[in-house]
PDB file of C-alpha atoms in Angstrom:
ATOM      1  CA  MET L   6       1.609   5.603   3.553  1.00  0.00           C
ATOM      2  CA  ILE L   7      -1.616   6.698   5.242  1.00  0.00           C
ATOM      3  CA  GLN L   8      -3.669   9.833   5.454  1.00  0.00           C
ATOM      4  CA  ALA L   9      -4.003  11.484   8.838  1.00  0.00           C
ATOM      5  CA  ASP L  10      -7.779  10.904   8.977  1.00  0.00           C
ATOM      6  CA  ASN L  11      -7.609   7.300   7.740  1.00  0.00           C
ATOM      7  CA  HIS L  12      -5.051   5.645   9.972  1.00  0.00           C
ATOM      8  CA  SER L  13      -6.698   3.675  12.790  1.00  0.00           C
ATOM      9  CA  GLU L  14      -5.923   0.389  11.019  1.00  0.00           C
ATOM     10  CA  TYR L  15      -2.227   1.192  11.553  1.00  0.00           C
ATOM     11  CA  ASP L  16      -2.330   2.305  15.197  1.00  0.00           C
ATOM     12  CA  ASP L  17      -0.781  -0.963  16.425  1.00  0.00           C
ATOM     13  CA  PRO L  18       2.402  -1.815  14.453  1.00  0.00           C
ATOM     14  CA  LEU L  19       2.945  -5.060  16.393  1.00  0.00           C
ATOM     15  CA  ALA L  20      -0.524  -6.305  15.475  1.00  0.00           C
ATOM     16  CA  TYR L  21       0.017  -5.124  11.904  1.00  0.00           C
ATOM     17  CA  ASP L  22       3.135  -7.272  11.619  1.00  0.00           C
ATOM     18  CA  LEU L  23       1.372 -10.327  13.012  1.00  0.00           C
ATOM     19  CA  GLU L  24      -1.455  -9.894  10.514  1.00  0.00           C
ATOM     20  CA  ASN L  25       0.793  -8.995   7.546  1.00  0.00           C
ATOM     21  CA  ALA L  26       3.884 -11.175   7.777  1.00  0.00           C
ATOM     22  CA  ASP L  27       4.056 -12.549   4.231  1.00  0.00           C
ATOM     23  CA  PHE L  28       6.710 -11.381   1.774  1.00  0.00           C
ATOM     24  CA  GLU L  29       4.961 -13.317  -0.997  1.00  0.00           C
ATOM     25  CA  PRO L  30       3.840 -12.641  -3.639  1.00  0.00           C
ATOM     26  CA  GLU L  31       4.573  -8.918  -3.904  1.00  0.00           C
ATOM     27  CA  GLY L  32       8.056  -8.968  -2.387  1.00  0.00           C
ATOM     28  CA  PRO L  33       9.726 -11.207  -5.003  1.00  0.00           C
ATOM     29  CA  PHE L  34       8.171  -9.057  -7.740  1.00  0.00           C
ATOM     30  CA  TYR L  35       9.775  -5.877  -6.383  1.00  0.00           C
ATOM     31  CA  LEU L  36      13.063  -7.608  -5.582  1.00  0.00           C
ATOM     32  CA  ALA L  37      13.359  -8.932  -9.132  1.00  0.00           C
ATOM     33  CA  LEU L  38      12.468  -5.539 -10.595  1.00  0.00           C
ATOM     34  CA  ALA L  39      15.059  -3.818  -8.393  1.00  0.00           C
ATOM     35  CA  GLY L  40      17.629  -6.287  -9.718  1.00  0.00           C
ATOM     36  CA  GLU L  41      16.682  -5.407 -13.294  1.00  0.00           C
ATOM     37  CA  VAL L  42      16.586  -1.608 -13.056  1.00  0.00           C
ATOM     38  CA  GLY L  43      19.095  -1.077 -10.241  1.00  0.00           C
ATOM     39  CA  GLY L  44      19.011   1.201  -7.233  1.00  0.00           C
ATOM     40  CA  PRO L  45      18.516   3.302  -5.333  1.00  0.00           C
ATOM     41  CA  VAL L  46      14.906   2.354  -4.584  1.00  0.00           C
ATOM     42  CA  LEU L  47      12.139   4.339  -2.850  1.00  0.00           C
ATOM     43  CA  GLU L  48       9.175   2.570  -1.290  1.00  0.00           C
ATOM     44  CA  LEU L  49       6.099   4.738  -0.707  1.00  0.00           C
ATOM     45  CA  GLY L  50       4.008   3.501   2.201  1.00  0.00           C
ATOM     46  CA  CYS L  51       6.738   1.301   3.640  1.00  0.00           C
ATOM     47  CA  GLY L  52       4.934   0.728   6.945  1.00  0.00           C
ATOM     48  CA  THR L  53       6.990  -1.492   9.238  1.00  0.00           C
ATOM     49  CA  GLY L  54       9.360  -2.464   6.425  1.00  0.00           C
ATOM     50  CA  ARG L  55       7.764  -5.699   5.230  1.00  0.00           C
ATOM     51  CA  PHE L  56       9.324  -5.169   1.788  1.00  0.00           C
ATOM     52  CA  THR L  57      11.923  -2.485   2.524  1.00  0.00           C
ATOM     53  CA  ILE L  58      13.911  -4.602   4.952  1.00  0.00           C
ATOM     54  CA  PRO L  59      14.195  -7.819   2.880  1.00  0.00           C
ATOM     55  CA  LEU L  60      15.200  -5.774  -0.185  1.00  0.00           C
ATOM     56  CA  ALA L  61      17.882  -4.016   1.847  1.00  0.00           C
ATOM     57  CA  ARG L  62      19.113  -7.391   3.126  1.00  0.00           C
ATOM     58  CA  ALA L  63      19.428  -8.441  -0.517  1.00  0.00           C
ATOM     59  CA  GLY L  64      21.779  -5.505  -1.134  1.00  0.00           C
ATOM     60  CA  VAL L  65      19.316  -2.992  -2.581  1.00  0.00           C
ATOM     61  CA  ALA L  66      19.880   0.648  -1.552  1.00  0.00           C
ATOM     62  CA  MET L  67      16.528   1.420   0.081  1.00  0.00           C
ATOM     63  CA  THR L  68      14.611   4.467   1.256  1.00  0.00           C
ATOM     64  CA  GLY L  69      11.280   3.871   3.000  1.00  0.00           C
ATOM     65  CA  LEU L  70       8.674   6.636   3.287  1.00  0.00           C
ATOM     66  CA  ASP L  71       5.553   6.548   5.444  1.00  0.00           C
ATOM     67  CA  LEU L  72       3.286   9.009   7.245  1.00  0.00           C
ATOM     68  CA  SER L  73       3.009   6.992  10.456  1.00  0.00           C
ATOM     69  CA  ALA L  74       5.704   7.657  13.057  1.00  0.00           C
ATOM     70  CA  ALA L  75       4.720   4.511  14.975  1.00  0.00           C
ATOM     71  CA  MET L  76       5.075   2.289  11.913  1.00  0.00           C
ATOM     72  CA  LEU L  77       8.463   3.808  11.096  1.00  0.00           C
ATOM     73  CA  ASP L  78       9.670   3.333  14.686  1.00  0.00           C
ATOM     74  CA  ARG L  79       8.796  -0.343  14.383  1.00  0.00           C
ATOM     75  CA  ALA L  80      10.558  -0.521  11.002  1.00  0.00           C
ATOM     76  CA  ARG L  81      13.752   1.006  12.445  1.00  0.00           C
ATOM     77  CA  GLU L  82      13.678  -1.468  15.328  1.00  0.00           C
ATOM     78  CA  LYS L  83      13.325  -4.419  12.956  1.00  0.00           C
ATOM     79  CA  ALA L  84      15.948  -3.122  10.518  1.00  0.00           C
ATOM     80  CA  GLY L  85      18.738  -2.889  13.075  1.00  0.00           C
ATOM     81  CA  ASP L  86      21.975  -1.799  11.404  1.00  0.00           C
ATOM     82  CA  LEU L  87      20.735  -2.132   7.821  1.00  0.00           C
ATOM     83  CA  PRO L  88      21.613   1.034   5.825  1.00  0.00           C
ATOM     84  CA  ILE L  89      18.026   2.070   5.151  1.00  0.00           C
ATOM     85  CA  ILE L  90      16.938   5.727   5.014  1.00  0.00           C
ATOM     86  CA  TRP L  91      13.570   6.169   6.749  1.00  0.00           C
ATOM     87  CA  VAL L  92      11.445   9.229   5.965  1.00  0.00           C
ATOM     88  CA  GLN L  93       8.251  10.366   7.672  1.00  0.00           C
ATOM     89  CA  ALA L  94       6.264  12.223   5.028  1.00  0.00           C
ATOM     90  CA  ASP L  95       3.035  12.322   3.050  1.00  0.00           C
ATOM     91  CA  ALA L  96       3.283  10.609  -0.347  1.00  0.00           C
ATOM     92  CA  ARG L  97       1.444  13.585  -1.861  1.00  0.00           C
ATOM     93  CA  ASP L  98       3.949  16.144  -0.594  1.00  0.00           C
ATOM     94  CA  TYR L  99       7.640  15.381  -0.144  1.00  0.00           C
ATOM     95  CA  ALA L 100      10.953  16.501  -1.615  1.00  0.00           C
ATOM     96  CA  LEU L 101      13.896  14.240  -0.816  1.00  0.00           C
ATOM     97  CA  GLY L 102      16.559  16.027  -2.845  1.00  0.00           C
ATOM     98  CA  ARG L 103      17.576  12.858  -4.660  1.00  0.00           C
ATOM     99  CA  ARG L 104      16.214  10.578  -7.360  1.00  0.00           C
ATOM    100  CA  PHE L 105      15.644   6.846  -7.651  1.00  0.00           C
ATOM    101  CA  ARG L 106      15.877   4.148 -10.293  1.00  0.00           C
ATOM    102  CA  LEU L 107      12.774   2.489  -8.879  1.00  0.00           C
ATOM    103  CA  VAL L 108       9.862   3.994  -6.946  1.00  0.00           C
ATOM    104  CA  PHE L 109       7.099   1.625  -5.855  1.00  0.00           C
ATOM    105  CA  GLU L 110       4.073   1.696  -3.610  1.00  0.00           C
ATOM    106  CA  SER L 111       2.907  -1.187  -1.493  1.00  0.00           C
ATOM    107  CA  GLY L 112       0.141  -2.023   0.923  1.00  0.00           C
ATOM    108  CA  ALA L 113      -2.525  -0.439  -1.311  1.00  0.00           C
ATOM    109  CA  THR L 114      -0.802   2.903  -0.834  1.00  0.00           C
ATOM    110  CA  PHE L 115      -2.130   4.399  -4.055  1.00  0.00           C
ATOM    111  CA  GLN L 116      -5.634   3.299  -3.064  1.00  0.00           C
ATOM    112  CA  HIS L 117      -5.272   5.460   0.061  1.00  0.00           C
ATOM    113  CA  MET L 118      -5.398   8.466  -2.279  1.00  0.00           C
ATOM    114  CA  LEU L 119      -9.101   9.210  -1.882  1.00  0.00           C
ATOM    115  CA  THR L 120      -9.583  11.900  -4.550  1.00  0.00           C
ATOM    116  CA  ARG L 121      -8.367  12.454  -8.077  1.00  0.00           C
ATOM    117  CA  ALA L 122      -6.342  15.428  -6.835  1.00  0.00           C
ATOM    118  CA  ASP L 123      -4.648  13.192  -4.265  1.00  0.00           C
ATOM    119  CA  GLN L 124      -3.873  10.602  -6.927  1.00  0.00           C
ATOM    120  CA  LEU L 125      -2.347  13.175  -9.253  1.00  0.00           C
ATOM    121  CA  ALA L 126      -0.265  14.678  -6.443  1.00  0.00           C
ATOM    122  CA  PHE L 127       1.020  11.193  -5.573  1.00  0.00           C
ATOM    123  CA  LEU L 128       2.006  10.543  -9.194  1.00  0.00           C
ATOM    124  CA  ALA L 129       3.594  13.981  -9.642  1.00  0.00           C
ATOM    125  CA  ARG L 130       5.829  13.577  -6.576  1.00  0.00           C
ATOM    126  CA  ALA L 131       6.855  10.082  -7.685  1.00  0.00           C
ATOM    127  CA  ARG L 132       7.686  11.287 -11.204  1.00  0.00           C
ATOM    128  CA  GLU L 133       9.820  14.103  -9.790  1.00  0.00           C
ATOM    129  CA  HIS L 134      11.871  11.546  -7.879  1.00  0.00           C
ATOM    130  CA  LEU L 135      12.647   9.254 -10.836  1.00  0.00           C
ATOM    131  CA  THR L 136      16.065   9.256 -12.461  1.00  0.00           C
ATOM    132  CA  PRO L 137      16.148   9.361 -16.271  1.00  0.00           C
ATOM    133  CA  GLY L 138      15.270   5.805 -17.238  1.00  0.00           C
ATOM    134  CA  GLY L 139      13.834   5.065 -13.795  1.00  0.00           C
ATOM    135  CA  VAL L 140      10.448   3.407 -13.285  1.00  0.00           C
ATOM    136  CA  LEU L 141       7.436   3.758 -11.001  1.00  0.00           C
ATOM    137  CA  VAL L 142       5.195   0.818 -10.072  1.00  0.00           C
ATOM    138  CA  VAL L 143       1.547   1.379  -9.136  1.00  0.00           C
ATOM    139  CA  ALA L 144      -0.822  -1.482  -8.322  1.00  0.00           C
ATOM    140  CA  VAL L 145      -4.592  -1.331  -7.792  1.00  0.00           C
ATOM    141  CA  LEU L 146      -7.275  -3.923  -7.196  1.00  0.00           C
ATOM    142  CA  THR L 147      -9.750  -4.460 -10.015  1.00  0.00           C
ATOM    143  CA  PRO L 148     -13.097  -2.892  -8.950  1.00  0.00           C
ATOM    144  CA  THR L 149     -15.150  -6.103  -9.019  1.00  0.00           C
ATOM    145  CA  ALA L 150     -18.733  -6.503  -7.845  1.00  0.00           C
ATOM    146  CA  ASP L 151     -17.683  -8.119  -4.559  1.00  0.00           C
ATOM    147  CA  LEU L 152     -15.436  -5.153  -3.705  1.00  0.00           C
ATOM    148  CA  MET L 153     -18.268  -2.714  -4.458  1.00  0.00           C
ATOM    149  CA  ALA L 154     -20.904  -4.556  -2.426  1.00  0.00           C
ATOM    150  CA  ASP L 155     -22.549  -3.248   0.732  1.00  0.00           C
ATOM    151  CA  GLU L 156     -22.543  -5.952   3.392  1.00  0.00           C
ATOM    152  CA  ALA L 157     -25.536  -6.071   5.706  1.00  0.00           C
ATOM    153  CA  GLY L 158     -23.758  -7.582   8.667  1.00  0.00           C
ATOM    154  CA  GLU L 159     -20.463  -8.531  10.224  1.00  0.00           C
ATOM    155  CA  TYR L 160     -18.557 -11.532   8.859  1.00  0.00           C
ATOM    156  CA  PRO L 161     -15.678 -13.493  10.440  1.00  0.00           C
ATOM    157  CA  TRP L 162     -12.375 -12.868   8.633  1.00  0.00           C
ATOM    158  CA  PHE L 163      -9.541 -14.657  10.430  1.00  0.00           C
ATOM    159  CA  SER L 164      -7.902 -15.172  13.821  1.00  0.00           C
ATOM    160  CA  TYR L 165      -4.339 -15.181  15.160  1.00  0.00           C
ATOM    161  CA  ALA L 166      -2.368 -15.132  18.419  1.00  0.00           C
ATOM    162  CA  ASN L 167      -1.236 -11.685  19.549  1.00  0.00           C
ATOM    163  CA  GLU L 168       2.140 -11.011  21.172  1.00  0.00           C
ATOM    164  CA  PRO L 169       1.063 -12.150  24.676  1.00  0.00           C
ATOM    165  CA  GLY L 170      -0.372 -15.303  23.051  1.00  0.00           C
ATOM    166  CA  GLN L 171      -4.066 -14.430  23.311  1.00  0.00           C
ATOM    167  CA  GLU L 172      -6.342 -15.351  20.422  1.00  0.00           C
ATOM    168  CA  VAL L 173      -7.588 -12.356  18.459  1.00  0.00           C
ATOM    169  CA  GLN L 174     -10.771 -12.848  16.452  1.00  0.00           C
ATOM    170  CA  VAL L 175     -10.997 -10.503  13.463  1.00  0.00           C
ATOM    171  CA  ALA L 176     -14.320  -9.828  11.755  1.00  0.00           C
ATOM    172  CA  GLY L 177     -15.765  -6.967   9.755  1.00  0.00           C
ATOM    173  CA  TRP L 178     -17.886  -5.595   6.966  1.00  0.00           C
ATOM    174  CA  GLN L 179     -17.614  -3.259   3.998  1.00  0.00           C
ATOM    175  CA  THR L 180     -19.597  -0.490   2.347  1.00  0.00           C
ATOM    176  CA  TYR L 181     -19.101   1.238  -0.993  1.00  0.00           C
ATOM    177  CA  ASP L 182     -19.939   4.775  -2.144  1.00  0.00           C
ATOM    178  CA  PRO L 183     -20.224   4.870  -5.949  1.00  0.00           C
ATOM    179  CA  ALA L 184     -20.163   8.686  -5.966  1.00  0.00           C
ATOM    180  CA  THR L 185     -16.661   8.815  -4.487  1.00  0.00           C
ATOM    181  CA  GLN L 186     -15.531   5.304  -5.529  1.00  0.00           C
ATOM    182  CA  ILE L 187     -14.503   4.747  -1.919  1.00  0.00           C
ATOM    183  CA  ARG L 188     -14.752   1.335  -0.302  1.00  0.00           C
ATOM    184  CA  THR L 189     -14.785   1.382   3.497  1.00  0.00           C
ATOM    185  CA  GLU L 190     -13.866  -1.855   5.219  1.00  0.00           C
ATOM    186  CA  THR L 191     -14.318  -1.868   8.972  1.00  0.00           C
ATOM    187  CA  ALA L 192     -12.303  -4.422  10.925  1.00  0.00           C
ATOM    188  CA  VAL L 193     -13.350  -5.457  14.427  1.00  0.00           C
ATOM    189  CA  ARG L 194     -10.765  -7.174  16.637  1.00  0.00           C
ATOM    190  CA  ARG L 195     -11.832  -8.948  19.825  1.00  0.00           C
ATOM    191  CA  TRP L 196      -9.681 -10.639  22.448  1.00  0.00           C
ATOM    192  CA  THR L 197      -9.572 -11.375  26.161  1.00  0.00           C
ATOM    193  CA  ASP L 198      -6.467 -10.355  28.082  1.00  0.00           C
ATOM    194  CA  ALA L 199      -4.643 -12.283  30.819  1.00  0.00           C
ATOM    195  CA  ALA L 200      -6.825 -10.656  33.496  1.00  0.00           C
ATOM    196  CA  GLY L 201      -9.970 -11.891  31.775  1.00  0.00           C
ATOM    197  CA  GLU L 202     -10.981  -8.474  30.482  1.00  0.00           C
ATOM    198  CA  ALA L 203     -12.620  -8.454  27.044  1.00  0.00           C
ATOM    199  CA  HIS L 204     -11.368  -5.968  24.443  1.00  0.00           C
ATOM    200  CA  GLU L 205     -12.923  -4.799  21.183  1.00  0.00           C
ATOM    201  CA  ARG L 206     -11.282  -2.454  18.670  1.00  0.00           C
ATOM    202  CA  HIS L 207     -12.920  -1.040  15.535  1.00  0.00           C
ATOM    203  CA  ALA L 208     -10.765   0.210  12.652  1.00  0.00           C
ATOM    204  CA  PRO L 209     -12.428   1.612   9.514  1.00  0.00           C
ATOM    205  CA  LEU L 210     -10.232   1.903   6.426  1.00  0.00           C
ATOM    206  CA  ARG L 211     -11.199   3.857   3.299  1.00  0.00           C
ATOM    207  CA  LEU L 212      -9.712   2.903  -0.067  1.00  0.00           C
ATOM    208  CA  ARG L 213     -10.525   4.366  -3.472  1.00  0.00           C
ATOM    209  CA  LEU L 214     -11.185   1.900  -6.285  1.00  0.00           C
ATOM    210  CA  THR L 215      -9.812   2.865  -9.691  1.00  0.00           C
ATOM    211  CA  ARG L 216     -10.545   1.204 -13.036  1.00  0.00           C
ATOM    212  CA  ALA L 217      -7.691   0.385 -15.396  1.00  0.00           C
ATOM    213  CA  ASP L 218      -8.818   2.998 -17.915  1.00  0.00           C
ATOM    214  CA  GLU L 219      -9.029   5.643 -15.174  1.00  0.00           C
ATOM    215  CA  LEU L 220      -5.516   4.769 -14.069  1.00  0.00           C
ATOM    216  CA  ASP L 221      -4.288   5.159 -17.644  1.00  0.00           C
ATOM    217  CA  GLY L 222      -5.832   8.626 -17.780  1.00  0.00           C
ATOM    218  CA  LEU L 223      -4.221   9.643 -14.489  1.00  0.00           C
ATOM    219  CA  LEU L 224      -0.810   8.425 -15.646  1.00  0.00           C
ATOM    220  CA  ALA L 225      -1.093  10.288 -18.940  1.00  0.00           C
ATOM    221  CA  GLU L 226      -2.060  13.501 -17.119  1.00  0.00           C
ATOM    222  CA  ALA L 227       0.933  13.031 -14.807  1.00  0.00           C
ATOM    223  CA  LYS L 228       3.221  12.569 -17.845  1.00  0.00           C
ATOM    224  CA  LEU L 229       3.962   8.944 -17.064  1.00  0.00           C
ATOM    225  CA  GLU L 230       4.131   6.318 -19.785  1.00  0.00           C
ATOM    226  CA  VAL L 231       3.224   2.659 -19.179  1.00  0.00           C
ATOM    227  CA  VAL L 232       6.102   0.380 -20.188  1.00  0.00           C
ATOM    228  CA  ALA L 233       4.655  -2.872 -18.767  1.00  0.00           C
ATOM    229  CA  ARG L 234       1.283  -3.991 -17.435  1.00  0.00           C
ATOM    230  CA  TYR L 235       0.564  -7.122 -15.397  1.00  0.00           C
ATOM    231  CA  GLY L 236      -2.502  -8.783 -13.950  1.00  0.00           C
ATOM    232  CA  ASP L 237      -0.725 -10.248 -10.918  1.00  0.00           C
ATOM    233  CA  TYR L 238       2.626 -10.325  -9.169  1.00  0.00           C
ATOM    234  CA  ASP L 239       3.707 -13.396 -11.141  1.00  0.00           C
ATOM    235  CA  ARG L 240       3.891 -11.049 -14.168  1.00  0.00           C
ATOM    236  CA  SER L 241       0.950 -12.715 -15.862  1.00  0.00           C
ATOM    237  CA  PRO L 242      -0.535 -10.598 -18.670  1.00  0.00           C
ATOM    238  CA  TRP L 243      -3.255  -8.149 -17.704  1.00  0.00           C
ATOM    239  CA  THR L 244      -6.827  -8.882 -18.812  1.00  0.00           C
ATOM    240  CA  ALA L 245     -10.155  -7.355 -17.875  1.00  0.00           C
ATOM    241  CA  GLU L 246     -10.628 -10.309 -15.488  1.00  0.00           C
ATOM    242  CA  SER L 247      -7.281  -9.819 -13.692  1.00  0.00           C
ATOM    243  CA  ARG L 248      -7.355  -9.410  -9.931  1.00  0.00           C
ATOM    244  CA  PHE L 249      -4.860  -6.523 -10.106  1.00  0.00           C
ATOM    245  CA  THR L 250      -3.765  -3.834 -12.501  1.00  0.00           C
ATOM    246  CA  ILE L 251      -0.005  -3.478 -11.977  1.00  0.00           C
ATOM    247  CA  VAL L 252       1.652  -0.836 -14.139  1.00  0.00           C
ATOM    248  CA  VAL L 253       5.349  -0.130 -14.570  1.00  0.00           C
ATOM    249  CA  CYS L 254       5.752   3.475 -15.753  1.00  0.00           C
ATOM    250  CA  ALA L 255       8.516   5.782 -16.920  1.00  0.00           C
ATOM    251  CA  GLN L 256       8.669   9.524 -17.388  1.00  0.00           C
ATOM    252  CA  SER L 257       6.916  10.648 -20.552  1.00  0.00           C
ATOM    253  CA  HIS L 258       8.245  13.697 -22.349  1.00  0.00           C
ATOM    254  CA  LYS L 259       5.139  14.248 -24.449  1.00  0.00           C
ATOM    255  CA  ASP L 260       3.591  17.702 -24.302  1.00  0.00           C
TER     256      ASP L 260
END
């Protein structure tokens, strides 16, 4: 799931897949949870189907929702004849006419909600699509000092071979705005094509950092009750030093 003004990182689905091929460690977490709570399952921010497709192959009834038509086209191509329902929509504003035993977000989808109003709209739509007894999973990175640092210059990140086999060097930097809690990481990709022409592509990505106590407040306002909390995808207990805050929530009926 992406916002229309924050999507350049997802303009190339083929490159996205090459850079984000791993199913571990998040995928097994969601697959196990789907086995425990049952289906159907809705993934918010499904992208090219990195989690949606393997879960469907495992027999889970899957719906994948994303804002990007290009990412969904790639997902459909990869999925082949798998019985997956693909939906192009904004995670803040959709009505699917059916409910799910499990709704989860992946790929930092919740962190793409850049304001408190966006976050609450995301949670409200997810709650509306839960069956009685169904659960929602939201995961956020812990706002640590390194994530809130302003970097003075560009740093090398990683490299890989693109589809034609050319080496792509990826570098970047980050800035942080404490007033909005938004971290902007700008990726720069450089490669030389078969004709010897050099290419350079910049892709800024804005993500909102949310503390664990803030997330608790948002969930309570959205009438969602935390039933489990983890510090990583291995289901280790959450502590203030955990890399992630992963919450499993159910509908709360408190006034």
